Amino acid sequence: MTPDRPQHPAPVENRLMRLLHAVSRAASPRAALLLVLAVGLLPALALTLVSAEVYESVTDADGVAGLDRPALDYALTLRSPGADAAVTGFTNLAGTIGMPVIAGVIVLVMCLRWHSWTPLILTAAAAAGSLLMTVSGKALIGRTRPDLADAVPPYESSASFPSGHTLNSLVIAGIIAYLVILHVQTRRAKAAAVLVAAVFTLAVGLSRVYLGHHWLTDVLVAWTLGAAWLAVVITAHQLLRRLPGRQEAAPGSPPRRRH
C-alpha cells in the first residue's frame, strides 16, 4: 500500500502565497492583509452586480418575489403596540448608530485583552466592504420600500434593496464570532459564538420584514451577499496566517503558551 503523497498548493495559490509573503516582508503582515481584502472586494462587488441583475429578472417573473407580499401580510397579523416597540428597539441595535457603538466596544475590549490591532483592522475592513455593497446595491436597484401604511414608524426613505441592517449585522457579527473562535479553546465556546452571531443576524433580518421596512427578498439577498463578503474576509486572514514564519506572528493568532 503506497503512502499518501503530500498535497501541494495549486499553482495559482502558490503564486498568491509568494506575493503575500513578499508584501509581508517588504511592508507588514497587515499590509498584506489589506491587499488581499482590496482584491477580494472586487468579486464581492461583482456578486452585488450579478445579484442585482438576477433580482430584477426574478421580480419581473414574479418568482421568489412572490413571497414578499404574503410575508408582509403575515407580519401584519403578528403586530401589537408592545411587540412593535420591542422589535423597533431591537432592530435599532443593528442600525447606523447602534451597531457601530456595540461593535466598537467589543473590538476595543478584544484589542486591549489580546494586545493586537487585528480585531480593529478586520472589523473595520469587513464593515467598509459591507457598507460599499449596500450602497452599490441600493443605487443599482432603487427598489421602493413597502407602503408607509404597512410600516411601523419611524419610517425610512432610502432604497429597499438590499437590507443594509441585515447585510451589515451579518458581516460584523460574523467577523466578531470568527475572532472569538480564534481565541477560545473549547468547542462549546466556539459553538456558542457561532450560535449567537447566527441568531442575532437571523433576528435582525426578520425584524426588518416584521416592521415593514423591507421586503423579504431584500433580506434574503442581504444574507447571501453578507455571507459571501464574510467568507472573503476570513479567507484573507487565513491566507495571511499560513505565510511562512507567520503562524505565530500573524494578526489574530493567539499568543504561544509557555510551559
Short mmCIF file of C-alpha atoms in Angstrom, two decimals, residues 42-56 133 136-137 139-141 161 225:
data_model
loop_
_atom_site.label_atom_id
_atom_site.label_comp_id
_atom_site.label_asym_id
_atom_site.label_seq_id
_atom_site.Cartn_x
_atom_site.Cartn_y
_atom_site.Cartn_z
CA LEU A 42 -13.75 43.12 -6.44
CA PRO A 43 -15.55 39.75 -6.71
CA ALA A 44 -17.77 40.79 -3.80
CA LEU A 45 -18.87 43.89 -5.71
CA ALA A 46 -19.26 41.78 -8.85
CA LEU A 47 -21.54 39.47 -6.86
CA THR A 48 -23.59 42.52 -5.88
CA LEU A 49 -23.98 43.45 -9.55
CA VAL A 50 -24.95 39.91 -10.50
CA SER A 51 -27.42 39.77 -7.60
CA ALA A 52 -28.99 42.99 -8.84
CA GLU A 53 -29.43 41.55 -12.34
CA VAL A 54 -30.81 38.24 -11.05
CA TYR A 55 -33.08 40.13 -8.66
CA GLU A 56 -34.59 42.19 -11.47
CA MET A 133 -22.00 46.59 -1.16
CA SER A 136 -23.98 49.89 -4.55
CA GLY A 137 -26.99 47.59 -4.37
CA ALA A 139 -28.07 52.63 -6.16
CA LEU A 140 -28.37 49.90 -8.81
CA ILE A 141 -31.90 48.76 -7.99
CA PHE A 161 -32.74 46.55 -1.77
CA LEU A 225 -24.14 38.98 -0.02
#
